[in-house]
Amino acid sequence: MLSAARLQARKRLAARSYATSASLFPGQPQSPSVKTSSVPGPAGIAASERIGKFQDPRAHALVVDYKQSKGNYIVDADGNELLDVFAQIASIAVGYNNPQLIELAKTDAFATAAMARPALGSFPGTDWAGIIETGLLKVKPSGLDQLTTMQCGSSANEGAMKAAFLAYSNRRRGGKEFTTEELESTMDNAAPGTPALSVLSLKGGFHGRMLGSLSTTRSKAIHKIDVPAFDWPAAPFPELKYPLDTFAAENKATEEASLKAVEDTIVAWKNKAPVAALIVEPIQSEGGDRHASPEFFRKLQQVLKKHDVFFIVDEVQTGFGATGTFWAHEKWNLPEPADFVTFSKKAQASGFYHKISTRPKAAYQQYNTWLGDPIRALQAREMIRIIEEKDLVAHTQRVGGYVYESLEALQKEKVAEGKLINLRGKGEGTYIAFDLPTSAQRDAFVKAMKLEGVNVGGCGNQSVRLRPMLIFEQVHADIFLAATKKVLGSL
Amino acid sequence: MLSAARLQARKRLAARSYATSASLFPGQPQSPSVKTSSVPGPAGIAASERIGKFQDPRAHALVVDYKQSKGNYIVDADGNELLDVFAQIASIAVGYNNPQLIELAKTDAFATAAMARPALGSFPGTDWAGIIETGLLKVKPSGLDQLTTMQCGSSANEGAMKAAFLAYSNRRRGGKEFTTEELESTMDNAAPGTPALSVLSLKGGFHGRMLGSLSTTRSKAIHKIDVPAFDWPAAPFPELKYPLDTFAAENKATEEASLKAVEDTIVAWKNKAPVAALIVEPIQSEGGDRHASPEFFRKLQQVLKKHDVFFIVDEVQTGFGATGTFWAHEKWNLPEPADFVTFSKKAQASGFYHKISTRPKAAYQQYNTWLGDPIRALQAREMIRIIEEKDLVAHTQRVGGYVYESLEALQKEKVAEGKLINLRGKGEGTYIAFDLPTSAQRDAFVKAMKLEGVNVGGCGNQSVRLRPMLIFEQVHADIFLAATKKVLGSL
């Protein structure tokens, strides 16, 4: 018989090997398999051309056989099996064809919800409260017990902006009724009913593609050019230098400069278009995986509070566990809750959490036909269960640490010297990024990685961002690291 | 043995009775059943309060047991069975728990598509082209062979607006490359990269809730108040008087006045914020079911062409067969195609059709993470099959004619005199509406109809709009008509 101490040791060992072998998703491929001499191969190129007859195909990376894709592995039209470290732009949490999710999809409740999509604001289902209480409310950010569901990331962010505008105006009006002048002027998009208010965003931020959210997006010109925008302000995001400890003084200075610019902007716009809200991502993703310190965000909240500006934390890309905490902004240890936290992507459901104090004054102010989607709420609930059962948030922090340390070691090797630079994302789970010296080299890296059987995404001008699923394990990390080393050597 | 002639006669008879008895959806209730003394009853009120703890419940009409709802009948939390003539704000086409759709929902393809939602712009599925070619492209509006899928009605409309802005600017630039000045200025939301362009809409129109689409929405103050908007123009929509033939001269005059205002506005804004596109609904729905003649829309197109303004037809509420043609604007007989036709709601899929000439100059200009949803495209395809198999568009035109004629007769009866007024929607399938003398009476009517077992919706200030499903039959019309007569008598 084993002693208690030995049993404990065995359990520890089991727990460790659980984290280091591909046991979180049985049945997925053991390794990538590339069959064609280019990726995409001929079948992928043909499939893309066929779509191109009716839809813009120029951003196609791969045409995917989703039926064959499994776990961390995506299978393309040519039958190539690639380790997917991009995961539908950070939107798949627990693996392709996850059996628990497929089982959910086959239930009567899911089928009815899919085919009788309700107008949730007026005709919610008898099961709606239960789905939310046992799902999305279980993971509500601290202090935010209200949830407004939406259709996508853009509408989640714009919904939060609208909520901020409504609350800002209601506060300015002292909670009084709308005046006749306000009710009439708003029909002409004119003041006072339609107020000149603004949302402040930070340069490099990405908050969506609709006309309001796009006005706060400051990622790349190609996202914005030729589309009218609100004349809203932007302030610089800190420009941290890596490694962080080498540049501690510079980094503190850039954060202070950013905070000062935020406050100066708020003050400067008070008589033009007062800033009702600031929106910021915990990690600027599309803009190049740019980080700032928890202290920066705590100070940012103080500046906003001082000027009565609402704080919108855009967790569309960072939420749902992949940064090693369920919400990335948990790591800031804010002394009090943010006002709005938005989500989409990995959650599959979309929307924003808020406080009861920002519920609009009147019905129908925050409203649309669908106001979300019950099947996405069901899916989010099931994923939350899986994340809890398998302890995937802690797992992601562990694996992310392994990837970070491995890349840190790699960048000191000769093969990566001067090529793998600005490594960042320490302590942010698997949300790790690095730069290559030029945009062209980054593009070449992403392309060559596919031939090595790894689907990875770029961001910013010259960055590579890792966005694996929560079921990404050490064995996958090793495959990714070996491919990275090989491709860097060939560049 | 029956002769060939007799067989033919039997088939004709069968076809006729098929259209007049409730045979389009077997197994649905025969008639409404109201068990509580108020609708919603105690269970519905309690369910609404429970949701109200985390979400705004003030626009709740009913909390619905979707599992029990079937065909044209919605079952509420109290077990009341109501004939649904509102259908999730015109968003259910072929009945609650339609067996063909439920069967689709249970397929492997649907489950995988639901649980591995792709980033369609970069990683479309190998089945995507086929789903669209055999589905949404089969019903494409004449002349528009390009399809951009989106997430909801607001994003469909804003997507079309963006496409119009991009095409307008590209044309103005003569197809040349973006300049450095444009690429830099757009990062500050400033000209020339961010141009001052506008979308012209018509008063009373409703085109969505996001910040761009809301700027074109001119339905009600409560939809717009306190939310910043683009300073975009609006022109009057014709104010037709009913019955149409009594007011032929006045109606022609109001349409001419509207056309003149449109042209004057376009000219007036040329040096301010040129009008890149006009957006209009074939029937202004949220704004009160307001119609204009086909001739008006043909002339409108000529005005737009003259000034190089793109023509966006917003079929979010009117599309997918319920107006007696697949697209409501087919009845206009436009000499050439509109530029953009948007859809959502009944289609469940959302997006816009357009021409190849308005595909953006560069990749990633019209892009977002999901760019639609394969399960909604699968659902749309199956509904298109059902609509074709059961000839539901022609059916809707027939049933709509019956409802219209019956209401026309009813309004001449003493019970409806001065109460059921401004009947409209002749020849528009089941998209029929009427007014009550006051907003309060309209609200009382809608409420009392629920107690009679009929769920009906309002719009505008004092209008009742019919938005039944495509499987609404004469037997359902008779139930609706009897309830209407009874309720009018009690008002």
CSV table of C-alpha atoms in Angstrom, one decimal, chain B residues 56-409:
chain,number,residue,atom,x,y,z
B,56,ASP,CA,-33.9,46.3,-18.5
B,57,PRO,CA,-37.3,44.6,-18.5
B,58,ARG,CA,-39.4,47.7,-19.3
B,59,ALA,CA,-40.0,46.8,-23.0
B,60,HIS,CA,-41.1,43.2,-22.2
B,61,ALA,CA,-44.4,42.3,-23.9
B,62,LEU,CA,-44.4,38.6,-23.1
B,63,VAL,CA,-42.0,36.1,-21.6
B,64,VAL,CA,-42.3,33.1,-23.9
B,65,ASP,CA,-42.1,29.4,-23.6
B,66,TYR,CA,-40.4,28.8,-27.0
B,67,LYS,CA,-40.3,25.1,-26.5
B,68,GLN,CA,-44.1,25.0,-26.5
B,69,SER,CA,-44.6,27.6,-29.2
B,70,LYS,CA,-45.6,26.1,-32.6
B,71,GLY,CA,-46.3,27.5,-36.0
B,72,ASN,CA,-48.2,30.7,-35.8
B,73,TYR,CA,-48.8,30.3,-32.0
B,74,ILE,CA,-46.7,31.6,-29.3
B,75,VAL,CA,-47.1,30.2,-25.7
B,76,ASP,CA,-46.3,32.5,-22.8
B,77,ALA,CA,-45.0,31.8,-19.4
B,78,ASP,CA,-48.5,31.3,-18.1
B,79,GLY,CA,-49.4,28.8,-20.7
B,80,ASN,CA,-51.5,31.2,-22.7
B,81,GLU,CA,-51.5,30.3,-26.4
B,82,LEU,CA,-51.6,33.4,-28.6
B,83,LEU,CA,-51.8,33.8,-32.4
B,84,ASP,CA,-48.7,35.7,-33.2
B,85,VAL,CA,-49.2,38.4,-35.7
B,86,PHE,CA,-46.0,40.2,-34.7
B,87,ALA,CA,-43.5,37.3,-35.0
B,88,GLN,CA,-40.5,38.7,-33.1
B,89,ILE,CA,-40.8,42.1,-34.8
B,90,ALA,CA,-41.2,40.5,-38.2
B,91,SER,CA,-38.4,38.1,-37.7
B,92,ILE,CA,-39.9,34.6,-37.9
B,93,ALA,CA,-40.7,33.4,-41.4
B,94,VAL,CA,-41.9,29.8,-41.3
B,95,GLY,CA,-43.3,29.1,-37.8
B,96,TYR,CA,-42.0,28.4,-34.3
B,97,ASN,CA,-40.3,25.0,-34.1
B,98,ASN,CA,-40.7,24.4,-37.8
B,99,PRO,CA,-39.8,20.7,-38.2
B,100,GLN,CA,-37.6,21.2,-41.2
B,101,LEU,CA,-35.6,23.8,-39.4
B,102,ILE,CA,-35.3,21.8,-36.3
B,103,GLU,CA,-34.1,18.9,-38.4
B,104,LEU,CA,-31.5,21.2,-39.9
B,105,ALA,CA,-30.5,22.3,-36.4
B,106,LYS,CA,-29.7,18.7,-35.4
B,107,THR,CA,-27.4,18.0,-38.3
B,108,ASP,CA,-23.6,17.6,-37.8
B,109,ALA,CA,-23.0,20.5,-40.3
B,110,PHE,CA,-25.1,22.9,-38.2
B,111,ALA,CA,-23.6,21.8,-34.9
B,112,THR,CA,-20.1,22.3,-36.2
B,113,ALA,CA,-20.9,25.6,-37.8
B,114,ALA,CA,-22.5,26.8,-34.6
B,115,MET,CA,-19.6,25.7,-32.4
B,116,ALA,CA,-16.7,26.6,-34.7
B,117,ARG,CA,-17.9,30.0,-35.8
B,118,PRO,CA,-15.4,31.1,-38.4
B,119,ALA,CA,-13.8,34.5,-39.1
B,120,LEU,CA,-15.5,34.4,-42.5
B,121,GLY,CA,-13.3,37.1,-44.2
B,122,SER,CA,-10.1,35.1,-43.5
B,123,PHE,CA,-11.0,31.5,-42.7
B,124,PRO,CA,-14.3,30.7,-44.6
B,125,GLY,CA,-15.4,27.0,-44.6
B,126,THR,CA,-15.0,24.7,-47.6
B,127,ASP,CA,-18.8,24.6,-47.7
B,128,TRP,CA,-19.3,28.4,-47.6
B,129,ALA,CA,-19.6,29.0,-51.4
B,130,GLY,CA,-22.1,26.1,-51.8
B,131,ILE,CA,-24.3,27.3,-48.9
B,132,ILE,CA,-24.5,30.8,-50.4
B,133,GLU,CA,-24.8,29.7,-54.0
B,134,THR,CA,-27.7,27.4,-53.2
B,135,GLY,CA,-29.2,29.8,-50.7
B,136,LEU,CA,-28.9,33.6,-50.4
B,137,LEU,CA,-27.7,34.0,-54.0
B,138,LYS,CA,-30.8,32.2,-55.3
B,139,VAL,CA,-32.9,35.1,-54.1
B,140,LYS,CA,-30.5,37.9,-55.0
B,141,PRO,CA,-32.3,41.1,-56.1
B,142,SER,CA,-32.0,41.5,-59.9
B,143,GLY,CA,-28.6,42.9,-60.9
B,144,LEU,CA,-26.9,42.5,-57.6
B,145,ASP,CA,-24.7,39.4,-57.6
B,146,GLN,CA,-22.4,40.4,-54.7
B,147,LEU,CA,-23.2,39.6,-51.1
B,148,THR,CA,-21.5,40.9,-47.9
B,149,THR,CA,-22.8,39.1,-44.9
B,150,MET,CA,-23.1,40.8,-41.5
B,151,GLN,CA,-24.4,40.2,-38.0
B,152,CYS,CA,-27.7,42.1,-37.7
B,153,GLY,CA,-29.9,44.7,-39.3
B,154,SER,CA,-27.9,47.7,-38.0
B,155,SER,CA,-24.6,46.3,-39.2
B,156,ALA,CA,-26.2,45.3,-42.6
B,157,ASN,CA,-27.2,49.0,-43.1
B,158,GLU,CA,-24.0,50.4,-41.8
B,159,GLY,CA,-22.0,48.0,-44.0
B,160,ALA,CA,-23.9,49.2,-47.0
B,161,MET,CA,-23.3,52.8,-46.0
B,162,LYS,CA,-19.6,52.1,-45.6
B,163,ALA,CA,-19.5,50.4,-49.0
B,164,ALA,CA,-21.2,53.5,-50.5
B,165,PHE,CA,-18.6,55.8,-48.8
B,166,LEU,CA,-15.7,53.7,-50.0
B,167,ALA,CA,-17.0,53.6,-53.6
B,168,TYR,CA,-17.9,57.3,-53.6
B,169,SER,CA,-14.4,58.2,-52.4
B,170,ASN,CA,-12.7,55.8,-54.8
B,171,ARG,CA,-14.7,57.3,-57.7
B,172,ARG,CA,-13.8,60.8,-56.6
B,173,ARG,CA,-10.1,59.8,-56.4
B,174,GLY,CA,-10.4,58.4,-59.9
B,175,GLY,CA,-9.4,54.9,-58.6
B,176,LYS,CA,-5.9,56.2,-57.7
B,177,GLU,CA,-3.9,55.1,-54.6
B,178,PHE,CA,-4.5,56.7,-51.2
B,179,THR,CA,-2.1,59.6,-50.6
B,180,THR,CA,0.2,59.8,-47.6
B,181,GLU,CA,-1.8,62.8,-46.4
B,182,GLU,CA,-5.0,60.8,-46.6
B,183,LEU,CA,-3.5,57.8,-44.8
B,184,GLU,CA,-2.1,60.1,-42.0
B,185,SER,CA,-5.1,62.4,-41.5
B,186,THR,CA,-7.6,59.5,-41.2
B,187,MET,CA,-5.8,58.4,-38.0
B,188,ASP,CA,-7.0,61.7,-36.5
B,189,ASN,CA,-10.5,61.3,-37.9
B,190,ALA,CA,-9.7,64.3,-40.1
B,191,ALA,CA,-10.0,65.3,-43.8
B,192,PRO,CA,-8.9,64.4,-46.4
B,193,GLY,CA,-8.5,60.8,-45.2
B,194,THR,CA,-11.7,60.9,-43.2
B,195,PRO,CA,-14.0,62.8,-45.6
B,196,ALA,CA,-17.1,64.8,-44.7
B,197,LEU,CA,-19.7,62.7,-46.4
B,198,SER,CA,-23.3,62.1,-45.5
B,199,VAL,CA,-26.2,59.7,-45.9
B,200,LEU,CA,-29.5,61.2,-46.7
B,201,SER,CA,-32.5,59.5,-45.1
B,202,LEU,CA,-36.2,60.2,-45.1
B,203,LYS,CA,-38.2,61.5,-42.1
B,204,GLY,CA,-39.9,58.6,-40.3
B,205,GLY,CA,-37.3,56.1,-41.5
B,206,PHE,CA,-35.7,53.6,-39.2
B,207,HIS,CA,-32.4,52.1,-40.2
B,208,GLY,CA,-30.8,50.9,-37.0
B,209,ARG,CA,-29.4,51.7,-33.6
B,210,MET,CA,-25.7,51.9,-33.9
B,211,LEU,CA,-24.2,55.3,-34.1
B,212,GLY,CA,-24.0,55.6,-37.9
B,213,SER,CA,-27.3,53.9,-38.7
B,214,LEU,CA,-29.0,55.8,-35.8
B,215,SER,CA,-27.9,59.1,-37.5
B,216,THR,CA,-30.1,58.1,-40.4
B,217,THR,CA,-33.0,56.8,-38.2
B,218,ARG,CA,-35.8,59.4,-37.9
B,219,SER,CA,-38.6,57.4,-36.3
B,220,LYS,CA,-39.0,58.5,-32.7
B,221,ALA,CA,-37.1,60.8,-30.3
B,222,ILE,CA,-36.7,58.1,-27.7
B,223,HIS,CA,-34.6,56.1,-30.2
B,224,LYS,CA,-32.2,59.0,-30.7
B,225,ILE,CA,-32.2,61.3,-27.7
B,226,ASP,CA,-28.9,61.9,-25.8
B,227,VAL,CA,-26.9,60.0,-28.4
B,228,PRO,CA,-24.4,62.0,-30.5
B,229,ALA,CA,-25.1,61.8,-34.2
B,230,PHE,CA,-23.6,62.7,-37.5
B,231,ASP,CA,-24.9,66.0,-38.9
B,232,TRP,CA,-26.6,64.3,-41.8
B,233,PRO,CA,-29.7,65.6,-43.6
B,234,ALA,CA,-33.2,64.3,-43.9
B,235,ALA,CA,-35.9,65.0,-46.4
B,236,PRO,CA,-39.7,64.4,-45.9
B,237,PHE,CA,-41.2,61.1,-46.8
B,238,PRO,CA,-44.5,61.4,-48.7
B,239,GLU,CA,-47.5,61.7,-46.4
B,240,LEU,CA,-50.1,59.7,-48.2
B,241,LYS,CA,-53.7,60.0,-47.3
B,242,TYR,CA,-56.2,57.1,-47.4
B,243,PRO,CA,-58.1,55.9,-49.2
B,244,LEU,CA,-55.6,56.5,-51.9
B,245,ASP,CA,-58.0,57.1,-54.8
B,246,THR,CA,-59.9,59.7,-52.8
B,247,PHE,CA,-56.7,61.7,-52.4
B,248,ALA,CA,-55.0,61.0,-55.7
B,249,ALA,CA,-54.1,64.6,-56.4
B,250,GLU,CA,-52.9,65.4,-52.8
B,251,ASN,CA,-50.8,62.2,-52.8
B,252,LYS,CA,-49.2,63.0,-56.1
B,253,ALA,CA,-48.3,66.4,-54.7
B,254,THR,CA,-46.8,65.1,-51.5
B,255,GLU,CA,-44.6,62.7,-53.5
B,256,GLU,CA,-43.5,65.4,-55.8
B,257,ALA,CA,-42.7,67.7,-52.8
B,258,SER,CA,-40.6,64.9,-51.3
B,259,LEU,CA,-38.7,64.3,-54.5
B,260,LYS,CA,-38.0,68.0,-54.8
B,261,ALA,CA,-36.8,68.1,-51.2
B,262,VAL,CA,-34.5,65.2,-51.8
B,263,GLU,CA,-32.9,66.9,-54.8
B,264,ASP,CA,-32.7,70.3,-53.1
B,265,THR,CA,-31.0,68.6,-50.1
B,266,ILE,CA,-28.4,66.8,-52.3
B,267,VAL,CA,-27.6,70.1,-54.0
B,268,ALA,CA,-27.5,72.1,-50.8
B,269,TRP,CA,-25.1,69.6,-49.1
B,270,LYS,CA,-22.6,69.4,-52.0
B,271,ASN,CA,-20.2,71.8,-50.4
B,272,LYS,CA,-20.9,70.8,-46.8
B,273,ALA,CA,-20.9,67.0,-46.6
B,274,PRO,CA,-21.8,65.6,-50.0
B,275,VAL,CA,-24.5,63.0,-50.0
B,276,ALA,CA,-22.9,59.7,-50.9
B,277,ALA,CA,-26.0,57.6,-50.5
B,278,LEU,CA,-29.7,57.7,-49.7
B,279,ILE,CA,-31.2,55.0,-47.6
B,280,VAL,CA,-34.9,54.2,-47.7
B,281,GLU,CA,-37.3,51.5,-46.6
B,282,PRO,CA,-39.9,50.3,-49.1
B,283,ILE,CA,-42.4,50.6,-46.3
B,284,GLN,CA,-41.4,52.8,-43.4
B,285,SER,CA,-42.2,50.3,-40.6
B,286,GLU,CA,-41.1,51.5,-37.2
B,287,GLY,CA,-42.1,55.0,-38.4
B,288,GLY,CA,-45.7,54.0,-38.7
B,289,ASP,CA,-46.1,51.8,-41.8
B,290,ARG,CA,-45.9,54.6,-44.3
B,291,HIS,CA,-46.0,53.8,-48.0
B,292,ALA,CA,-45.2,55.6,-51.3
B,293,SER,CA,-46.0,54.7,-54.8
B,294,PRO,CA,-43.8,52.7,-57.1
B,295,GLU,CA,-43.6,55.7,-59.3
B,296,PHE,CA,-42.2,57.7,-56.4
B,297,PHE,CA,-39.3,55.3,-56.0
B,298,ARG,CA,-38.6,55.2,-59.7
B,299,LYS,CA,-38.4,58.9,-59.8
B,300,LEU,CA,-36.3,58.9,-56.7
B,301,GLN,CA,-33.8,56.6,-58.4
B,302,GLN,CA,-33.6,59.1,-61.3
B,303,VAL,CA,-32.8,62.0,-58.9
B,304,LEU,CA,-30.1,59.9,-57.2
B,305,LYS,CA,-28.5,58.9,-60.6
B,306,LYS,CA,-28.5,62.5,-61.7
B,307,HIS,CA,-26.4,63.5,-58.7
B,308,ASP,CA,-24.2,60.3,-58.5
B,309,VAL,CA,-25.8,59.3,-55.1
B,310,PHE,CA,-25.9,55.6,-54.3
B,311,PHE,CA,-29.3,54.1,-53.7
B,312,ILE,CA,-29.6,51.9,-50.6
B,313,VAL,CA,-32.9,50.0,-50.2
B,314,ASP,CA,-33.3,48.9,-46.6
B,315,GLU,CA,-35.2,45.6,-46.8
B,316,VAL,CA,-34.4,44.6,-43.2
B,317,GLN,CA,-38.1,44.4,-42.3
B,318,THR,CA,-39.7,44.1,-45.7
B,319,GLY,CA,-37.6,41.4,-47.3
B,320,PHE,CA,-38.1,37.7,-47.5
B,321,GLY,CA,-41.5,37.3,-49.0
B,322,ALA,CA,-44.0,38.8,-46.6
B,323,THR,CA,-45.0,41.7,-48.8
B,324,GLY,CA,-46.2,39.4,-51.6
B,325,THR,CA,-42.9,39.7,-53.6
B,326,PHE,CA,-39.7,38.3,-52.3
B,327,TRP,CA,-38.3,41.8,-52.0
B,328,ALA,CA,-40.7,44.6,-51.5
B,329,HIS,CA,-38.9,46.8,-54.0
B,330,GLU,CA,-39.6,44.4,-56.8
B,331,LYS,CA,-43.0,46.1,-57.1
B,332,TRP,CA,-41.3,49.3,-58.1
B,333,ASN,CA,-40.1,47.9,-61.4
B,334,LEU,CA,-37.0,50.0,-61.3
B,335,PRO,CA,-35.5,50.4,-64.8
B,336,GLU,CA,-32.1,49.4,-63.4
B,337,PRO,CA,-31.0,47.8,-60.1
B,338,ALA,CA,-30.6,49.7,-56.9
B,339,ASP,CA,-27.0,49.9,-55.7
B,340,PHE,CA,-27.4,48.1,-52.3
B,341,VAL,CA,-30.2,46.0,-50.9
B,342,THR,CA,-29.9,45.2,-47.2
B,343,PHE,CA,-31.6,42.4,-45.2
B,344,SER,CA,-31.9,40.8,-41.8
B,345,LYS,CA,-34.8,39.8,-39.5
B,346,LYS,CA,-36.9,37.1,-41.3
B,347,ALA,CA,-33.8,36.1,-43.3
B,348,GLN,CA,-32.1,35.4,-39.9
B,349,ALA,CA,-28.9,36.0,-41.9
B,350,SER,CA,-28.0,39.6,-42.3
B,351,GLY,CA,-26.1,41.6,-44.9
B,352,PHE,CA,-26.3,43.5,-48.2
B,353,TYR,CA,-26.4,42.6,-51.9
B,354,HIS,CA,-24.4,44.9,-54.2
B,355,LYS,CA,-22.6,45.1,-57.5
B,356,ILE,CA,-19.0,44.1,-58.1
B,357,SER,CA,-18.3,47.8,-58.9
B,358,THR,CA,-18.7,48.6,-55.2
B,359,ARG,CA,-16.3,46.0,-54.0
B,360,PRO,CA,-13.7,48.1,-52.0
B,361,LYS,CA,-10.4,49.1,-53.5
B,362,ALA,CA,-8.4,47.3,-50.9
B,363,ALA,CA,-8.7,44.2,-48.7
B,364,TYR,CA,-9.7,44.8,-45.0
B,365,GLN,CA,-11.7,47.9,-45.8
B,366,GLN,CA,-15.0,46.1,-45.4
B,367,TYR,CA,-14.1,43.5,-42.8
B,368,ASN,CA,-14.8,42.4,-39.2
B,369,THR,CA,-14.1,39.2,-37.2
B,370,TRP,CA,-17.2,37.2,-38.0
B,371,LEU,CA,-18.6,38.9,-41.2
B,372,GLY,CA,-21.8,37.0,-40.8
B,373,ASP,CA,-22.6,33.6,-39.4
B,374,PRO,CA,-22.7,30.3,-41.3
B,375,ILE,CA,-25.6,28.9,-39.3
B,376,ARG,CA,-27.7,31.8,-40.3
B,377,ALA,CA,-26.8,31.3,-43.9
B,378,LEU,CA,-27.7,27.6,-43.5
B,379,GLN,CA,-31.0,28.6,-41.9
B,380,ALA,CA,-31.8,31.1,-44.7
B,381,ARG,CA,-31.1,28.5,-47.3
B,382,GLU,CA,-33.5,26.1,-45.7
B,383,MET,CA,-36.2,28.8,-45.4
B,384,ILE,CA,-35.7,29.7,-49.0
B,385,ARG,CA,-36.3,26.0,-49.9
B,386,ILE,CA,-39.5,25.9,-47.8
B,387,ILE,CA,-40.7,29.2,-49.3
B,388,GLU,CA,-40.2,27.8,-52.8
B,389,GLU,CA,-41.7,24.4,-52.1
B,390,LYS,CA,-44.8,25.8,-50.5
B,391,ASP,CA,-45.0,28.8,-52.8
B,392,LEU,CA,-45.3,31.0,-49.7
B,393,VAL,CA,-44.7,34.3,-51.5
B,394,ALA,CA,-47.8,33.9,-53.7
B,395,HIS,CA,-49.6,32.5,-50.6
B,396,THR,CA,-48.8,35.6,-48.6
B,397,GLN,CA,-50.0,37.9,-51.4
B,398,ARG,CA,-53.3,35.9,-51.4
B,399,VAL,CA,-53.8,35.9,-47.7
B,400,GLY,CA,-52.8,39.5,-47.5
B,401,GLY,CA,-55.4,40.4,-50.0
B,402,TYR,CA,-58.0,38.6,-48.0
B,403,VAL,CA,-57.0,40.4,-44.8
B,404,TYR,CA,-57.0,43.8,-46.5
B,405,GLU,CA,-60.4,43.3,-48.1
B,406,SER,CA,-61.8,42.1,-44.8
B,407,LEU,CA,-60.5,45.1,-42.9
B,408,GLU,CA,-61.7,47.3,-45.7
B,409,ALA,CA,-65.2,45.9,-45.1
